[in-house]
Tab-separated table of C-alpha atoms in Angstrom:
chain	number	residue	atom	x	y	z
A	1	MET	CA	12.860	18.468	6.245
A	2	LYS	CA	15.518	20.561	5.382
A	3	ASN	CA	16.240	21.287	1.802
A	4	SER	CA	19.694	19.403	1.695
A	5	ALA	CA	17.929	16.214	3.422
A	6	TYR	CA	15.323	16.491	0.561
A	7	GLU	CA	18.326	16.807	-2.342
A	8	GLN	CA	20.264	13.886	-0.854
A	9	GLY	CA	17.021	11.776	-1.006
A	10	SER	CA	16.519	12.628	-4.696
A	11	ASN	CA	20.035	12.549	-5.492
A	12	THR	CA	20.063	9.070	-4.271
A	13	LEU	CA	17.020	8.064	-5.921
A	14	VAL	CA	18.203	9.209	-9.448
A	15	ALA	CA	21.519	7.305	-9.059
A	16	LEU	CA	18.837	4.003	-8.057
A	17	MET	CA	17.095	4.529	-11.208
A	18	GLU	CA	20.066	4.572	-13.507
A	19	ASP	CA	21.626	1.812	-12.032
A	20	PRO	CA	22.768	-0.278	-14.924
A	21	ILE	CA	21.920	-3.395	-12.525
A	22	LEU	CA	18.600	-1.927	-11.424
A	23	VAL	CA	18.085	-1.274	-14.778
A	24	SER	CA	18.505	-5.121	-15.460
A	25	ALA	CA	16.464	-6.502	-12.642
A	26	LEU	CA	13.621	-3.911	-14.138
A	27	ASN	CA	13.559	-5.637	-17.239
A	28	SER	CA	13.586	-8.885	-15.625
A	29	PHE	CA	10.613	-8.189	-13.512
A	30	LYS	CA	8.194	-6.629	-16.224
A	31	ALA	CA	8.621	-9.734	-17.828
A	32	ILE	CA	7.376	-12.055	-15.194
A	33	PRO	CA	6.184	-9.997	-12.072
A	34	GLU	CA	4.075	-12.867	-10.716
A	35	ARG	CA	6.853	-14.726	-9.594
A	36	LYS	CA	9.096	-12.144	-8.092
A	37	PHE	CA	7.342	-11.373	-5.065
A	38	PHE	CA	5.895	-14.237	-2.727
A	39	LEU	CA	5.077	-15.156	0.735
A	40	PHE	CA	6.303	-18.423	2.590
A	41	CYS	CA	3.283	-19.788	4.271
A	42	PRO	CA	1.884	-23.137	5.640
A	43	PRO	CA	0.408	-25.281	2.493
A	44	SER	CA	-2.773	-24.705	3.957
A	45	TYR	CA	-2.310	-20.837	3.668
A	46	ASP	CA	-2.552	-18.324	0.857
A	47	LYS	CA	0.868	-18.223	-1.605
A	48	PHE	CA	0.179	-14.520	-2.541
A	49	VAL	CA	0.093	-11.319	-0.409
A	50	GLY	CA	0.299	-8.100	-1.977
A	51	THR	CA	-1.174	-4.489	-2.052
A	52	ASP	CA	-3.794	-2.799	-4.795
A	53	GLU	CA	-4.795	0.693	-6.189
A	54	ALA	CA	-0.830	1.300	-6.319
A	55	THR	CA	-1.454	4.231	-8.634
A	56	THR	CA	0.327	6.799	-7.113
A	57	CYS	CA	1.170	5.102	-4.195
A	58	VAL	CA	4.016	2.642	-3.530
A	59	CYS	CA	4.409	-0.806	-2.893
A	60	LEU	CA	7.223	-1.733	-0.618
A	61	VAL	CA	8.340	-5.177	0.044
A	62	ILE	CA	11.044	-6.164	2.554
A	63	HIS	CA	12.349	-9.671	2.040
A	64	HIS	CA	14.604	-11.602	4.608
A	65	LYS	CA	15.841	-14.504	2.408
A	66	GLN	CA	17.809	-16.936	5.019
A	67	ILE	CA	14.475	-17.073	6.561
A	68	ARG	CA	12.117	-16.205	4.005
A	69	MET	CA	10.157	-13.957	5.820
A	70	THR	CA	8.570	-10.629	3.915
A	71	SER	CA	6.918	-7.853	4.701
A	72	VAL	CA	4.494	-6.248	2.507
A	73	ALA	CA	3.150	-2.368	2.988
A	74	HIS	CA	1.560	0.313	1.184
A	75	MET	CA	2.893	3.847	1.315
A	76	ASP	CA	0.812	6.307	0.868
A	77	SER	CA	2.753	9.286	2.591
A	78	PRO	CA	5.518	10.621	3.295
A	79	ASN	CA	4.732	10.978	6.967
A	80	ILE	CA	4.474	7.239	7.991
A	81	VAL	CA	8.170	6.293	5.781
A	82	ASP	CA	10.036	6.343	8.844
A	83	MET	CA	8.388	4.749	11.587
A	84	GLY	CA	6.724	2.640	8.833
A	85	LEU	CA	9.833	1.109	7.544
A	86	SER	CA	10.458	0.527	11.247
A	87	GLN	CA	7.601	-1.674	11.553
A	88	MET	CA	8.050	-3.497	8.804
A	89	SER	CA	12.110	-4.192	9.463
A	90	SER	CA	10.950	-5.999	12.909
A	91	CYS	CA	8.650	-8.189	11.537
A	92	VAL	CA	11.082	-9.789	9.293
A	93	ILE	CA	14.559	-9.342	11.411
A	94	GLY	CA	14.145	-9.886	14.716
A	95	HIS	CA	16.926	-9.215	17.153
A	96	ASN	CA	19.482	-9.968	14.330
A	97	LEU	CA	20.181	-6.694	12.943
A	98	ASP	CA	23.145	-7.920	10.941
A	99	ALA	CA	20.437	-9.426	8.203
A	100	GLU	CA	20.238	-8.536	4.726
A	101	LEU	CA	17.051	-7.259	3.910
A	102	ASP	CA	16.321	-7.072	0.045
A	103	VAL	CA	13.907	-4.013	-0.880
A	104	HIS	CA	11.487	-3.859	-3.611
A	105	LEU	CA	9.423	-1.015	-4.582
A	106	VAL	CA	6.529	-0.912	-7.234
A	107	GLY	CA	4.052	1.488	-8.546
A	108	GLY	CA	3.810	5.130	-8.334
A	109	PHE	CA	3.671	5.899	-11.880
A	110	GLU	CA	4.379	9.508	-13.490
A	111	ASP	CA	0.523	10.406	-13.705
A	112	VAL	CA	0.354	14.040	-15.004
A	113	SER	CA	-1.260	15.443	-12.217
A	114	PRO	CA	-0.557	17.808	-9.379
A	115	ASN	CA	0.063	14.739	-7.184
A	116	LEU	CA	3.185	13.798	-9.224
A	117	SER	CA	5.171	16.560	-6.945
A	118	VAL	CA	3.989	14.572	-3.645
A	119	LEU	CA	4.878	10.998	-5.466
A	120	ASN	CA	8.491	12.340	-6.468
A	121	PHE	CA	8.512	13.491	-2.673
A	122	LEU	CA	7.364	10.234	-1.385
A	123	CYS	CA	9.696	8.049	-3.311
A	124	ASN	CA	12.939	10.891	-2.579
A	125	ILE	CA	11.909	10.322	1.417
A	126	LEU	CA	11.728	6.532	0.904
A	127	THR	CA	14.996	6.260	-0.598
A	128	LEU	CA	16.338	8.624	2.171
A	129	ALA	CA	15.227	6.679	4.542
A	130	LEU	CA	16.128	3.601	3.159
A	131	ASP	CA	20.156	4.981	2.923
A	132	HIS	CA	20.014	7.187	6.502
A	133	LYS	CA	23.165	6.259	8.573
A	134	ALA	CA	20.825	6.193	11.334
A	135	ARG	CA	19.016	3.095	10.641
A	136	HIS	CA	20.071	0.044	11.777
A	137	GLU	CA	19.400	-2.078	9.063
A	138	ASN	CA	21.141	-3.836	6.116
A	139	PHE	CA	18.689	-2.333	3.371
A	140	HIS	CA	19.611	-4.229	-0.144
A	141	VAL	CA	17.125	-2.099	-3.132
A	142	GLN	CA	16.668	-4.923	-5.633
A	143	ASN	CA	14.332	-3.596	-7.302
A	144	LEU	CA	12.652	0.148	-8.156
A	145	SER	CA	9.598	-0.058	-10.455
A	146	VAL	CA	8.650	3.840	-10.033
A	147	LEU	CA	8.210	6.776	-11.479
A	148	GLY	CA	9.714	6.690	-14.911
A	149	HIS	CA	10.246	2.946	-14.460
A	150	ASN	CA	6.509	1.891	-13.999
A	151	THR	CA	5.188	4.619	-16.813
A	152	ARG	CA	4.234	3.593	-20.291
A	153	ARG	CA	1.939	6.086	-22.005
A	154	ASP	CA	-0.276	5.360	-25.495
A	155	SER	CA	-0.404	6.908	-29.092
A	156	LYS	CA	-1.963	10.433	-27.129
A	157	GLY	CA	0.873	10.535	-24.781
A	158	ASN	CA	-1.537	9.642	-21.543
A	159	ALA	CA	0.344	8.141	-19.042
A	160	TYR	CA	-0.469	4.809	-17.351
A	161	PRO	CA	1.334	2.180	-15.022
A	162	ILE	CA	2.824	-0.829	-16.143
A	163	PHE	CA	1.322	-2.411	-13.011
A	164	ASN	CA	-1.811	-1.558	-13.972
A	165	ALA	CA	-4.831	-1.645	-11.320
A	166	SER	CA	-7.600	-0.686	-13.640
A	167	SER	CA	-7.508	-3.786	-15.571
A	168	GLY	CA	-7.333	-5.759	-12.207
A	169	LEU	CA	-4.735	-8.079	-14.114
A	170	VAL	CA	-0.967	-8.627	-13.356
A	171	THR	CA	0.580	-10.893	-15.815
A	172	LEU	CA	-2.117	-13.901	-15.691
A	173	ALA	CA	-3.327	-13.161	-12.067
A	174	CYS	CA	-6.818	-11.488	-11.745
A	175	PHE	CA	-8.131	-10.754	-8.699
A	176	ASP	CA	-11.824	-9.420	-8.287
A	177	ARG	CA	-14.392	-7.990	-5.809
A	178	THR	CA	-14.895	-11.725	-4.673
A	179	SER	CA	-11.311	-11.092	-3.357
A	180	ARG	CA	-11.891	-9.187	-0.309
A	181	CYS	CA	-10.748	-9.883	3.335
A	182	PRO	CA	-13.668	-10.150	5.873
A	183	ASP	CA	-15.253	-7.617	7.083
A	184	GLU	CA	-13.830	-5.627	4.600
A	185	ILE	CA	-15.986	-2.419	4.744
A	186	VAL	CA	-14.477	-1.616	8.445
A	187	ARG	CA	-11.060	-2.583	7.062
A	188	ARG	CA	-11.669	0.062	4.252
A	189	ILE	CA	-13.601	2.478	6.778
A	190	GLN	CA	-10.112	1.978	9.388
A	191	VAL	CA	-8.032	2.954	6.154
A	192	THR	CA	-9.868	6.074	5.358
A	193	ALA	CA	-10.379	7.393	8.832
A	194	SER	CA	-7.385	6.586	10.805
A	195	TYR	CA	-6.058	9.888	9.739
A	196	GLU	CA	-8.204	11.530	12.814
A	197	ASP	CA	-7.057	8.709	15.576
A	198	PRO	CA	-3.902	10.353	16.554
A	199	SER	CA	-2.770	7.036	18.271
A	200	TRP	CA	-2.367	6.049	14.417
A	201	SER	CA	-0.412	9.122	13.512
A	202	GLY	CA	3.071	8.125	11.727
A	203	ARG	CA	2.123	4.538	11.691
A	204	LEU	CA	1.167	1.912	9.259
A	205	LEU	CA	-2.350	-0.453	9.621
A	206	GLU	CA	-1.079	-3.746	10.071
A	207	THR	CA	-4.147	-6.039	8.933
A	208	TYR	CA	-3.081	-9.544	7.778
A	209	ASP	CA	-0.306	-12.045	9.734
A	210	THR	CA	1.043	-14.947	7.322
A	211	GLN	CA	2.040	-16.712	10.152
A	212	THR	CA	-0.960	-17.214	11.951
A	213	ASP	CA	-3.057	-16.500	8.888
A	214	GLN	CA	-5.222	-13.840	10.627
A	215	PHE	CA	-7.179	-11.025	9.781
A	216	ARG	CA	-6.814	-8.462	12.481
A	217	ILE	CA	-8.308	-5.115	12.218
A	218	ALA	CA	-7.201	-2.985	15.189
A	219	SER	CA	-9.427	-0.316	16.572
A	220	CYS	CA	-9.756	3.007	15.538
A	221	CYS	CA	-11.663	5.774	16.356
A	222	TRP	CA	-13.494	8.939	14.072
A	223	SER	CA	-15.701	11.689	14.074
A	224	PHE	CA	-18.740	13.018	12.583
A	225	CYS	CA	-16.536	14.486	10.303
A	226	GLN	CA	-16.779	11.180	8.313
A	227	GLN	CA	-20.673	11.310	8.805
A	228	TYR	CA	-20.547	14.828	7.082
A	229	ILE	CA	-17.858	13.968	3.908
A	230	SER	CA	-20.190	10.761	3.181
A	231	TRP	CA	-23.688	13.061	3.064
A	232	THR	CA	-21.142	15.736	0.681
A	233	LEU	CA	-19.879	12.529	-1.639
A	234	GLN	CA	-23.558	10.902	-1.937
A	235	SER	CA	-25.001	13.896	-4.059
A	236	LEU	CA	-22.093	13.763	-6.249
A	237	SER	CA	-22.074	11.736	-9.648
A	238	ASN	CA	-19.525	8.792	-10.413
A	239	PHE	CA	-17.211	10.966	-12.542
A	240	GLU	CA	-17.244	13.537	-9.405
A	241	ILE	CA	-16.493	11.174	-6.901
A	242	LEU	CA	-13.528	9.677	-8.767
A	243	LEU	CA	-11.807	13.133	-9.585
A	244	ARG	CA	-12.564	14.588	-6.195
A	245	CYS	CA	-11.392	10.852	-4.264
A	246	SER	CA	-8.644	9.586	-6.554
A	247	THR	CA	-4.977	10.857	-6.866
A	248	SER	CA	-5.225	9.143	-10.219
A	249	PRO	CA	-8.571	8.996	-12.068
A	250	SER	CA	-7.466	7.235	-15.352
A	251	ALA	CA	-5.638	4.307	-13.456
A	252	GLU	CA	-8.608	3.337	-10.944
A	253	ALA	CA	-9.731	-0.202	-10.563
A	254	PRO	CA	-13.489	-0.228	-12.330
A	255	ASP	CA	-14.839	-0.965	-8.715
A	256	PHE	CA	-13.040	1.948	-7.172
A	257	VAL	CA	-16.374	4.548	-7.011
A	258	TYR	CA	-18.274	1.008	-5.997
A	259	ASN	CA	-16.254	0.810	-3.414
A	260	LEU	CA	-16.595	4.191	-2.215
A	261	ARG	CA	-20.419	4.236	-2.388
A	262	ARG	CA	-20.443	1.337	-0.201
A	263	TYR	CA	-18.476	3.582	2.417
A	264	ILE	CA	-20.918	6.388	1.992
A	265	PHE	CA	-23.825	3.787	2.540
A	266	VAL	CA	-22.423	2.755	5.769
A	267	PHE	CA	-21.826	6.089	7.310
A	268	ILE	CA	-25.165	7.283	6.092
A	269	VAL	CA	-27.721	4.549	6.813
A	270	HIS	CA	-25.892	3.087	9.781
A	271	PHE	CA	-24.659	5.812	11.098
A	272	LEU	CA	-21.117	3.782	12.149
A	273	ILE	CA	-19.981	4.874	15.676
A	274	TRP	CA	-16.360	3.332	16.333
A	275	ARG	CA	-17.406	2.522	19.828
A	276	GLU	CA	-19.534	0.193	18.490
A	277	THR	CA	-17.517	-1.029	16.094
A	278	PHE	CA	-14.763	-1.779	18.029
A	279	PRO	CA	-16.129	-2.194	21.457
A	280	ARG	CA	-13.830	-1.304	24.321
A	281	LYS	CA	-11.258	-0.677	21.647
A	282	GLN	CA	-10.278	-4.315	21.081
A	283	PRO	CA	-9.708	-5.684	17.187
A	284	ARG	CA	-11.718	-7.185	15.012
A	285	VAL	CA	-9.739	-10.694	14.518
A	286	PHE	CA	-10.911	-13.157	12.010
A	287	LYS	CA	-9.413	-16.927	11.986
A	288	ARG	CA	-9.710	-19.155	8.650
A	289	ALA	CA	-12.615	-21.690	8.878
A	290	GLY	CA	-11.894	-23.338	5.602
A	291	MET	CA	-9.780	-22.619	2.351
A	292	GLU	CA	-11.477	-19.251	1.193
A	293	ILE	CA	-13.779	-18.648	4.857
A	294	PHE	CA	-12.990	-16.402	8.049
A	295	ILE	CA	-14.720	-15.948	10.988
A	296	ILE	CA	-14.462	-13.323	13.835
């Protein structure tokens, strides 16, 4: 990307961070965040949909107020911003390109690490894309809880996110290990290994559809490289795995390493092959069979 475009995104981001209306909205958002993001679903469906482990990544929410449709994404790379925005907006606006779409960005705190420069770049690209004249959507940024707006510091100056994933707590809303999606380990493998599959290049992985109340884990291919990575990680201590695999070790959820070791176990013990996991490249689709039970 040209420097001029990057600088434009940086200037836009700074202006938004200092906008008095957004700053005022931010203070209100911090007070009762659990009431700000909601999805309209049929009564028997889930009432809340969000993203986890948003430490140095960014949760992007696009909401169509008129028809009450919402799309939520976990952004962790500048490479998926443009196509990801198109995927998200197409879910909520259909053919009505004049629809006003509220945008909320949460996460990406100012961690003291080399990843901060990557995060700054991601936030710059996001704001640049939202403001780009080539896009047809009518975006309105309503909340910008990123970088300095999502950072608190302890008495020693250590940085932590205000919306903290390490405790699993966001104002009266607690999510533990029982809150995983069906076939969660395959979903985790898909997320981790999808960079090897060119068909997913630049695209968001779409998992849960609130309208149909289905989990859909799309097919994804991977190489023996995942097996090698698993063998390499297996010999490391929990602390070494945390440092090696996390973009923000001090702010990760308590089961971060536990989940990685489950991933490692599956590849080493079961020697997982993508063609057997996704026969004929078909997705793994789960439908609800009860309030908390999904079946394939």
